[in-house]
Amino acid sequence: MLPILADYLDRLTTVHKDMNAALRDLPLPALDWSPGPEINSLAVLAAHTAGSERYWIGDAAGQEPSQRDRAMEFKTAGVDAAILIARLDASLTHSQSVLKRLTPADLERITNTTHDDRLVSVAWALQHALEHVSVHLGHMQITRQLWDQTHP
C-alpha cells in the first residue's frame, strides 16, 4: 500500500473506532432519537456514513458500483447498535481493500460522481470521503452527548 494511503487508512480506522464508541451500548430508542427537527438520529448517521464511505471510496475511487440507495439511509430506524457497527465495519473493510490496490496513477484518474455529475480526481474523492465521515463522527458524538445528558 502506498505510504500516503496507509496513513489515510490509519486515520479512517481511528474515525471508525470513535463512531463505534458513539453507538456502543445504546438501546434502540437512543439510536432512533433525534435531538430536534431536521436532525438525524444516530442510526441514520451510521447508515448514511457507511453508505457514503462505500460510495466515495468504493464506487468513485475503486470503480466498484455499490448500487447504493442513499434515500433509504435516511429512513434507517429500528436497527440495533451491533448491526450499525457491523455496517460501518464492513464499509471500512471494503475501503481497506480498495486502498490496498490504488496506485499513484489511480489518484490522478478522473471519476464521475453519479449523484451530481461532477468530474473529480480519485484523490479528491478520497479526501472528500474522509472529510465527510469525520464530519458525521462529530454529529454522532454530539448526538450521543445530548442523549446521555437528557436520558440519564
mmCIF file of C-alpha atoms in Angstrom:
data_model
loop_
_atom_site.group_PDB
_atom_site.id
_atom_site.type_symbol
_atom_site.label_atom_id
_atom_site.label_comp_id
_atom_site.label_asym_id
_atom_site.label_seq_id
_atom_site.Cartn_x
_atom_site.Cartn_y
_atom_site.Cartn_z
ATOM 1 C CA MET A 1 0.000 0.000 0.000
ATOM 2 C CA LEU A 2 1.229 3.490 -0.782
ATOM 3 C CA PRO A 3 2.507 5.197 2.399
ATOM 4 C CA ILE A 4 0.071 8.087 1.994
ATOM 5 C CA LEU A 5 -2.828 5.633 1.697
ATOM 6 C CA ALA A 6 -1.586 3.688 4.737
ATOM 7 C CA ASP A 7 -1.693 6.958 6.694
ATOM 8 C CA TYR A 8 -5.138 7.671 5.251
ATOM 9 C CA LEU A 9 -6.377 4.233 6.307
ATOM 10 C CA ASP A 10 -4.947 4.728 9.787
ATOM 11 C CA ARG A 11 -6.929 7.980 10.163
ATOM 12 C CA LEU A 12 -10.086 6.414 8.712
ATOM 13 C CA THR A 13 -9.741 3.489 11.128
ATOM 14 C CA THR A 14 -9.474 5.880 14.080
ATOM 15 C CA VAL A 15 -12.626 7.697 12.972
ATOM 16 C CA HIS A 16 -14.427 4.348 12.742
ATOM 17 C CA LYS A 17 -13.348 3.373 16.257
ATOM 18 C CA ASP A 18 -14.778 6.654 17.532
ATOM 19 C CA MET A 19 -18.047 6.124 15.629
ATOM 20 C CA ASN A 20 -18.364 2.636 17.085
ATOM 21 C CA ALA A 21 -17.829 4.077 20.570
ATOM 22 C CA ALA A 22 -20.620 6.618 19.970
ATOM 23 C CA LEU A 23 -23.031 3.775 19.142
ATOM 24 C CA ARG A 24 -21.915 1.113 21.581
ATOM 25 C CA ASP A 25 -24.235 0.081 24.423
ATOM 26 C CA LEU A 26 -27.166 2.243 23.317
ATOM 27 C CA PRO A 27 -30.734 0.931 23.277
ATOM 28 C CA LEU A 28 -32.921 1.251 20.173
ATOM 29 C CA PRO A 29 -34.733 4.357 21.473
ATOM 30 C CA ALA A 30 -31.378 6.155 21.753
ATOM 31 C CA LEU A 31 -30.295 5.107 18.272
ATOM 32 C CA ASP A 32 -33.567 6.329 16.746
ATOM 33 C CA TRP A 33 -33.779 9.523 18.837
ATOM 34 C CA SER A 34 -33.326 12.892 17.180
ATOM 35 C CA PRO A 35 -32.377 15.920 19.271
ATOM 36 C CA GLY A 36 -34.601 18.176 17.184
ATOM 37 C CA PRO A 37 -36.443 18.742 13.924
ATOM 38 C CA GLU A 38 -34.420 18.074 10.768
ATOM 39 C CA ILE A 39 -31.598 16.494 12.812
ATOM 40 C CA ASN A 40 -30.585 12.929 12.008
ATOM 41 C CA SER A 41 -30.619 10.123 14.544
ATOM 42 C CA LEU A 42 -27.552 8.062 15.344
ATOM 43 C CA ALA A 43 -28.979 5.185 13.293
ATOM 44 C CA VAL A 44 -29.390 7.426 10.251
ATOM 45 C CA LEU A 45 -25.939 8.928 10.713
ATOM 46 C CA ALA A 46 -24.350 5.478 10.917
ATOM 47 C CA ALA A 47 -26.204 4.143 7.871
ATOM 48 C CA HIS A 48 -25.513 7.256 5.838
ATOM 49 C CA THR A 49 -21.854 7.358 6.829
ATOM 50 C CA ALA A 50 -21.341 3.712 5.842
ATOM 51 C CA GLY A 51 -23.132 4.301 2.534
ATOM 52 C CA SER A 52 -21.265 7.497 1.799
ATOM 53 C CA GLU A 53 -17.861 5.977 2.532
ATOM 54 C CA ARG A 54 -18.670 2.946 0.397
ATOM 55 C CA TYR A 55 -19.729 5.252 -2.428
ATOM 56 C CA TRP A 56 -16.773 7.650 -2.417
ATOM 57 C CA ILE A 57 -14.077 5.059 -1.801
ATOM 58 C CA GLY A 58 -15.674 2.015 -3.447
ATOM 59 C CA ASP A 59 -17.645 3.467 -6.344
ATOM 60 C CA ALA A 60 -15.740 6.652 -7.145
ATOM 61 C CA ALA A 61 -12.166 5.642 -6.281
ATOM 62 C CA GLY A 62 -12.357 1.862 -6.640
ATOM 63 C CA GLN A 63 -14.711 1.679 -9.617
ATOM 64 C CA GLU A 64 -16.845 -0.920 -7.839
ATOM 65 C CA PRO A 65 -20.534 0.006 -8.147
ATOM 66 C CA SER A 66 -22.402 -0.492 -4.867
ATOM 67 C CA GLN A 67 -25.965 0.098 -6.054
ATOM 68 C CA ARG A 68 -26.267 2.495 -3.126
ATOM 69 C CA ASP A 69 -29.748 3.687 -2.151
ATOM 70 C CA ARG A 70 -28.895 6.990 -0.488
ATOM 71 C CA ALA A 71 -32.516 7.893 0.257
ATOM 72 C CA MET A 72 -33.006 4.694 2.266
ATOM 73 C CA GLU A 73 -30.066 5.580 4.507
ATOM 74 C CA PHE A 74 -32.115 8.485 5.842
ATOM 75 C CA LYS A 75 -35.028 6.181 6.712
ATOM 76 C CA THR A 76 -32.976 3.874 8.928
ATOM 77 C CA ALA A 77 -34.779 3.039 12.174
ATOM 78 C CA GLY A 78 -35.220 0.072 14.473
ATOM 79 C CA VAL A 79 -31.696 -1.209 13.864
ATOM 80 C CA ASP A 80 -29.626 -2.164 16.885
ATOM 81 C CA ALA A 81 -26.117 -0.928 17.603
ATOM 82 C CA ALA A 82 -24.441 -4.238 16.707
ATOM 83 C CA ILE A 83 -25.898 -4.123 13.190
ATOM 84 C CA LEU A 84 -24.986 -0.467 12.709
ATOM 85 C CA ILE A 85 -21.428 -1.139 13.882
ATOM 86 C CA ALA A 86 -21.250 -4.147 11.545
ATOM 87 C CA ARG A 87 -22.288 -1.906 8.614
ATOM 88 C CA LEU A 88 -19.580 0.581 9.487
ATOM 89 C CA ASP A 89 -17.026 -2.213 9.917
ATOM 90 C CA ALA A 90 -17.965 -3.675 6.520
ATOM 91 C CA SER A 91 -17.533 -0.274 4.929
ATOM 92 C CA LEU A 92 -14.085 0.096 6.499
ATOM 93 C CA THR A 93 -13.058 -3.399 5.389
ATOM 94 C CA HIS A 94 -14.125 -2.625 1.838
ATOM 95 C CA SER A 95 -12.315 0.718 1.916
ATOM 96 C CA GLN A 96 -9.155 -1.060 3.037
ATOM 97 C CA SER A 97 -9.361 -3.471 0.090
ATOM 98 C CA VAL A 98 -9.715 -0.563 -2.357
ATOM 99 C CA LEU A 99 -6.912 1.469 -0.807
ATOM 100 C CA LYS A 100 -4.526 -1.521 -0.966
ATOM 101 C CA ARG A 101 -4.739 -1.670 -4.740
ATOM 102 C CA LEU A 102 -4.657 2.019 -5.665
ATOM 103 C CA THR A 103 -1.552 3.292 -7.462
ATOM 104 C CA PRO A 104 -0.160 6.821 -7.805
ATOM 105 C CA ALA A 105 -1.660 6.955 -11.304
ATOM 106 C CA ASP A 106 -5.072 5.988 -9.903
ATOM 107 C CA LEU A 107 -5.031 9.037 -7.626
ATOM 108 C CA GLU A 108 -4.913 11.293 -10.679
ATOM 109 C CA ARG A 109 -7.636 9.407 -12.565
ATOM 110 C CA ILE A 110 -10.826 11.390 -13.124
ATOM 111 C CA THR A 111 -14.037 9.791 -11.944
ATOM 112 C CA ASN A 112 -17.680 10.741 -12.447
ATOM 113 C CA THR A 113 -19.771 11.159 -9.317
ATOM 114 C CA THR A 114 -23.186 9.870 -10.317
ATOM 115 C CA HIS A 115 -25.297 11.827 -7.847
ATOM 116 C CA ASP A 116 -24.243 15.249 -9.110
ATOM 117 C CA ASP A 117 -22.426 14.562 -12.398
ATOM 118 C CA ARG A 118 -19.216 16.273 -11.300
ATOM 119 C CA LEU A 119 -15.878 15.092 -12.557
ATOM 120 C CA VAL A 120 -13.324 14.784 -9.764
ATOM 121 C CA SER A 121 -9.998 13.049 -9.278
ATOM 122 C CA VAL A 122 -9.752 9.869 -7.233
ATOM 123 C CA ALA A 123 -7.559 11.837 -4.806
ATOM 124 C CA TRP A 124 -10.388 14.363 -4.386
ATOM 125 C CA ALA A 125 -12.923 11.557 -3.829
ATOM 126 C CA LEU A 126 -10.732 10.039 -1.112
ATOM 127 C CA GLN A 127 -10.206 13.380 0.586
ATOM 128 C CA HIS A 128 -13.938 14.063 0.477
ATOM 129 C CA ALA A 129 -14.734 10.626 1.909
ATOM 130 C CA LEU A 130 -12.522 11.155 4.946
ATOM 131 C CA GLU A 131 -13.832 14.675 5.453
ATOM 132 C CA HIS A 132 -17.458 13.547 5.184
ATOM 133 C CA VAL A 133 -17.013 10.603 7.546
ATOM 134 C CA SER A 134 -15.241 12.844 10.065
ATOM 135 C CA VAL A 135 -17.999 15.455 9.989
ATOM 136 C CA HIS A 136 -20.588 12.764 10.698
ATOM 137 C CA LEU A 137 -18.448 11.423 13.531
ATOM 138 C CA GLY A 138 -18.808 14.855 15.138
ATOM 139 C CA HIS A 139 -22.569 14.751 14.613
ATOM 140 C CA MET A 140 -22.686 11.308 16.212
ATOM 141 C CA GLN A 141 -20.620 12.382 19.207
ATOM 142 C CA ILE A 142 -22.771 15.437 19.864
ATOM 143 C CA THR A 143 -25.991 13.437 19.485
ATOM 144 C CA ARG A 144 -24.655 10.811 21.892
ATOM 145 C CA GLN A 145 -23.703 13.521 24.401
ATOM 146 C CA LEU A 146 -27.163 15.085 24.164
ATOM 147 C CA TRP A 147 -28.828 11.692 24.621
ATOM 148 C CA ASP A 148 -26.662 10.909 27.652
ATOM 149 C CA GLN A 149 -27.434 14.311 29.230
ATOM 150 C CA THR A 150 -31.178 14.187 28.652
ATOM 151 C CA HIS A 151 -31.714 10.463 29.387
ATOM 152 C CA PRO A 152 -29.618 9.696 32.493
#
